Amino acid sequence: KAGVTQTPRYLIKTRGQQVTLSCSPISGHRSVSWYQQTPGQGLQFLFEYFSETQRNKGNFPGRFSGRQFSNSRSEMNVSTLELGDSALYLCASSLTPDRGSSPLHFGNGTRLTVT
Amino acid sequence: QQPVQSPQAVILREGEDAVINCSSSKALYSVHWYRQKHGEAPVFLMILLKGGEQKGHEKISASFNEKKQQSSLYLTASQLSYSGTYFCGTETSNTGKLIFGQGTTLQVKP
């Protein structure tokens, strides 16, 4: 079974630009979560989607948005990029949104560098 | 509210034991443990639920103390392959929102 696929693996953007990251979950998984990972802040929760609906959102500004499609694939968008947005963005899929029984399966991430 | 992990870092010799703690100021519904090796994605280890006590197998196990809102990960007779950063993820009430601690870096030396 293929794992979680994130594209692209690396991105270099300039301040003020916008970026779209893509995530294909494991086949059959319907829940997708996004995390930002930086050395200083660890894994910060961005949002979680299930059945095309955002169920949870973290404490990030409105520049960060996401969506989920009917095939469970998900995208996240960051507009008006800032230097501080440089990070590894991890997508994780799970069978269901029930964290009591359904673990997260992480992709290898997209490394975003903002210059 | 982000859970607090302790210690932040630990260095062991092969065969030694380690305990990593994860504490929350809020009542927990579930606790997850993941390990991330350098340059790789985090990998799931186990889930503990409110009301449950201990899970895992012989070498890597975890407990959940509901009174203290704390979970501990036990690594027994550590192997080189145990090296990495361990994250606990906590969920308060059955929301589906998993918040991770800062991580504990474990280095096992020969």
Short mmCIF file of N, CA and C in Angstrom, two decimals, chain B residues 27-105:
data_model
loop_
_atom_site.label_atom_id
_atom_site.label_comp_id
_atom_site.label_asym_id
_atom_site.label_seq_id
_atom_site.Cartn_x
_atom_site.Cartn_y
_atom_site.Cartn_z
N ALA B 27 -7.54 17.97 30.91
CA ALA B 27 -7.94 16.57 30.94
C ALA B 27 -7.77 15.96 29.55
N LEU B 28 -7.20 14.80 29.51
CA LEU B 28 -6.88 14.16 28.23
C LEU B 28 -7.88 13.06 27.88
N TYR B 29 -8.12 12.96 26.58
CA TYR B 29 -8.95 11.87 26.06
C TYR B 29 -8.06 10.77 25.48
N SER B 30 -7.05 11.16 24.75
CA SER B 30 -6.12 10.17 24.21
C SER B 30 -4.72 10.76 24.13
N VAL B 31 -3.74 9.86 24.15
CA VAL B 31 -2.34 10.24 24.00
C VAL B 31 -1.72 9.35 22.93
N HIS B 32 -1.01 9.97 22.01
CA HIS B 32 -0.30 9.22 20.97
C HIS B 32 1.20 9.39 21.19
N TRP B 33 1.96 8.38 20.79
CA TRP B 33 3.42 8.49 20.79
C TRP B 33 3.95 8.18 19.38
N TYR B 34 4.89 9.03 18.94
CA TYR B 34 5.51 8.88 17.63
C TYR B 34 7.02 9.02 17.77
N ARG B 35 7.74 8.41 16.85
CA ARG B 35 9.19 8.57 16.80
C ARG B 35 9.56 9.09 15.42
N GLN B 36 10.45 10.06 15.42
CA GLN B 36 10.92 10.63 14.16
C GLN B 36 12.44 10.53 14.10
N LYS B 37 12.92 9.85 13.08
CA LYS B 37 14.36 9.80 12.86
C LYS B 37 14.75 10.96 11.96
N HIS B 38 15.99 11.36 12.06
CA HIS B 38 16.47 12.53 11.33
C HIS B 38 16.19 12.41 9.83
N GLY B 39 15.52 13.42 9.29
CA GLY B 39 15.25 13.44 7.86
C GLY B 39 14.09 12.55 7.43
N GLU B 40 13.40 11.97 8.40
CA GLU B 40 12.28 11.08 8.06
C GLU B 40 10.98 11.59 8.66
N ALA B 41 9.89 10.98 8.25
CA ALA B 41 8.59 11.35 8.79
C ALA B 41 8.39 10.71 10.17
N PRO B 42 7.59 11.34 11.02
CA PRO B 42 7.25 10.69 12.30
C PRO B 42 6.51 9.38 12.05
N VAL B 43 6.81 8.40 12.90
CA VAL B 43 6.19 7.08 12.77
C VAL B 43 5.43 6.76 14.04
N PHE B 44 4.22 6.27 13.88
CA PHE B 44 3.35 5.96 15.01
C PHE B 44 3.90 4.81 15.85
N LEU B 45 3.83 4.97 17.17
CA LEU B 45 4.23 3.92 18.10
C LEU B 45 3.00 3.31 18.79
N MET B 46 2.22 4.14 19.46
CA MET B 46 1.04 3.62 20.14
C MET B 46 0.08 4.73 20.55
N ILE B 47 -1.17 4.31 20.83
CA ILE B 47 -2.22 5.20 21.32
C ILE B 47 -2.65 4.71 22.69
N LEU B 48 -2.85 5.64 23.61
CA LEU B 48 -3.43 5.29 24.91
C LEU B 48 -4.70 6.11 25.09
N LEU B 49 -5.72 5.45 25.60
CA LEU B 49 -7.01 6.10 25.80
C LEU B 49 -7.28 6.35 27.26
N LYS B 50 -8.06 7.38 27.52
CA LYS B 50 -8.53 7.63 28.88
C LYS B 50 -9.19 6.35 29.37
N GLY B 51 -8.83 5.96 30.59
CA GLY B 51 -9.40 4.73 31.13
C GLY B 51 -8.49 3.54 30.91
N GLY B 52 -7.59 3.63 29.93
CA GLY B 52 -6.63 2.57 29.70
C GLY B 52 -5.43 2.80 30.57
N GLU B 53 -4.60 1.81 30.73
CA GLU B 53 -3.46 1.97 31.62
C GLU B 53 -2.12 1.84 30.91
N GLN B 54 -1.89 0.73 30.34
CA GLN B 54 -0.59 0.52 29.74
C GLN B 54 -0.73 -0.24 28.43
N LYS B 55 0.14 0.12 27.48
CA LYS B 55 0.13 -0.57 26.20
C LYS B 55 1.56 -0.79 25.75
N GLY B 56 1.69 -1.56 24.73
CA GLY B 56 3.01 -1.74 24.14
C GLY B 56 3.45 -3.18 24.22
N HIS B 57 4.70 -3.37 23.91
CA HIS B 57 5.25 -4.72 23.99
C HIS B 57 6.43 -4.71 24.94
N GLU B 58 7.19 -5.73 24.89
CA GLU B 58 8.23 -5.95 25.89
C GLU B 58 9.22 -4.80 26.00
N LYS B 59 9.67 -4.30 24.87
CA LYS B 59 10.75 -3.32 24.90
C LYS B 59 10.27 -1.86 24.95
N ILE B 60 9.16 -1.56 24.29
CA ILE B 60 8.63 -0.20 24.27
C ILE B 60 7.18 -0.24 24.73
N SER B 61 6.91 0.44 25.82
CA SER B 61 5.56 0.46 26.37
C SER B 61 5.25 1.85 26.88
N ALA B 62 3.98 2.08 27.21
CA ALA B 62 3.58 3.39 27.70
C ALA B 62 2.44 3.25 28.68
N SER B 63 2.32 4.24 29.54
CA SER B 63 1.24 4.26 30.51
C SER B 63 0.52 5.59 30.45
N PHE B 64 -0.68 5.63 30.99
CA PHE B 64 -1.49 6.84 31.00
C PHE B 64 -2.06 7.00 32.40
N ASN B 65 -1.62 8.03 33.09
CA ASN B 65 -2.10 8.30 34.44
C ASN B 65 -3.15 9.41 34.35
N GLU B 66 -4.40 9.00 34.47
CA GLU B 66 -5.52 9.95 34.29
C GLU B 66 -5.55 11.01 35.37
N LYS B 67 -5.19 10.63 36.60
CA LYS B 67 -5.21 11.59 37.72
C LYS B 67 -4.22 12.71 37.49
N LYS B 68 -3.06 12.36 36.98
CA LYS B 68 -2.01 13.36 36.77
C LYS B 68 -2.06 13.96 35.37
N GLN B 69 -2.92 13.45 34.50
CA GLN B 69 -2.96 13.87 33.08
C GLN B 69 -1.56 13.75 32.48
N GLN B 70 -0.99 12.61 32.68
CA GLN B 70 0.38 12.39 32.25
C GLN B 70 0.52 11.01 31.61
N SER B 71 1.35 10.95 30.59
CA SER B 71 1.68 9.68 29.97
C SER B 71 3.20 9.51 30.01
N SER B 72 3.64 8.28 30.15
CA SER B 72 5.07 8.01 30.15
C SER B 72 5.37 6.91 29.14
N LEU B 73 6.46 7.09 28.42
CA LEU B 73 6.93 6.10 27.44
C LEU B 73 8.15 5.43 28.02
N TYR B 74 8.14 4.10 28.05
CA TYR B 74 9.23 3.33 28.63
C TYR B 74 9.99 2.60 27.52
N LEU B 75 11.28 2.84 27.48
CA LEU B 75 12.14 2.16 26.50
C LEU B 75 13.09 1.28 27.29
N THR B 76 12.97 -0.01 27.10
CA THR B 76 13.72 -0.97 27.88
C THR B 76 14.83 -1.59 27.05
N ALA B 77 16.00 -1.74 27.66
CA ALA B 77 17.14 -2.37 26.96
C ALA B 77 17.32 -1.75 25.59
N SER B 78 17.56 -0.44 25.58
CA SER B 78 17.57 0.33 24.34
C SER B 78 18.55 -0.22 23.30
N GLN B 79 18.17 -0.05 22.06
CA GLN B 79 18.99 -0.46 20.92
C GLN B 79 19.35 0.79 20.13
N LEU B 80 20.37 0.67 19.29
CA LEU B 80 20.78 1.81 18.47
C LEU B 80 19.63 2.35 17.64
N SER B 81 18.76 1.45 17.21
CA SER B 81 17.63 1.84 16.35
C SER B 81 16.58 2.68 17.08
N TYR B 82 16.70 2.78 18.39
CA TYR B 82 15.75 3.59 19.15
C TYR B 82 16.07 5.09 19.06
N SER B 83 17.22 5.42 18.56
CA SER B 83 17.61 6.83 18.47
C SER B 83 16.64 7.61 17.60
N GLY B 84 16.34 8.82 18.02
CA GLY B 84 15.42 9.66 17.27
C GLY B 84 14.76 10.64 18.22
N THR B 85 13.79 11.37 17.70
CA THR B 85 13.03 12.30 18.53
C THR B 85 11.65 11.72 18.77
N TYR B 86 11.27 11.66 20.03
CA TYR B 86 9.97 11.10 20.41
C TYR B 86 8.99 12.24 20.72
N PHE B 87 7.83 12.14 20.11
CA PHE B 87 6.79 13.14 20.32
C PHE B 87 5.57 12.49 20.95
N CYS B 88 5.01 13.17 21.93
CA CYS B 88 3.69 12.76 22.37
C CYS B 88 2.68 13.72 21.75
N GLY B 89 1.53 13.20 21.42
CA GLY B 89 0.44 14.01 20.90
C GLY B 89 -0.76 13.81 21.79
N THR B 90 -1.38 14.89 22.21
CA THR B 90 -2.51 14.76 23.13
C THR B 90 -3.79 15.31 22.53
N GLU B 91 -4.87 14.70 22.93
CA GLU B 91 -6.20 15.10 22.47
C GLU B 91 -7.06 15.32 23.71
N THR B 92 -7.66 16.50 23.82
CA THR B 92 -8.54 16.78 24.95
C THR B 92 -9.98 16.65 24.45
N SER B 93 -10.76 15.82 25.10
CA SER B 93 -12.10 15.42 24.65
C SER B 93 -11.97 14.83 23.26
N ASN B 94 -12.98 14.28 22.75
CA ASN B 94 -12.91 13.51 21.51
C ASN B 94 -13.08 14.44 20.30
N THR B 95 -12.07 15.32 20.12
CA THR B 95 -12.20 16.34 19.07
C THR B 95 -11.51 15.96 17.77
N GLY B 96 -10.56 15.06 17.86
CA GLY B 96 -9.78 14.73 16.68
C GLY B 96 -8.57 15.62 16.50
N LYS B 97 -8.41 16.62 17.36
CA LYS B 97 -7.30 17.57 17.23
C LYS B 97 -6.14 17.08 18.09
N LEU B 98 -5.05 16.71 17.45
CA LEU B 98 -3.90 16.17 18.16
C LEU B 98 -2.82 17.24 18.24
N ILE B 99 -2.46 17.60 19.47
CA ILE B 99 -1.45 18.63 19.71
C ILE B 99 -0.19 17.93 20.23
N PHE B 100 0.94 18.26 19.60
CA PHE B 100 2.18 17.59 19.95
C PHE B 100 3.04 18.38 20.93
N GLY B 101 3.77 17.64 21.76
CA GLY B 101 4.76 18.24 22.62
C GLY B 101 5.99 18.63 21.81
N GLN B 102 6.96 19.23 22.49
CA GLN B 102 8.16 19.75 21.82
C GLN B 102 9.10 18.65 21.36
N GLY B 103 8.91 17.46 21.89
CA GLY B 103 9.77 16.36 21.49
C GLY B 103 10.90 16.10 22.47
N THR B 104 11.32 14.85 22.55
CA THR B 104 12.46 14.43 23.36
C THR B 104 13.44 13.72 22.45
N THR B 105 14.65 14.24 22.39
CA THR B 105 15.67 13.64 21.52
C THR B 105 16.40 12.56 22.30
#
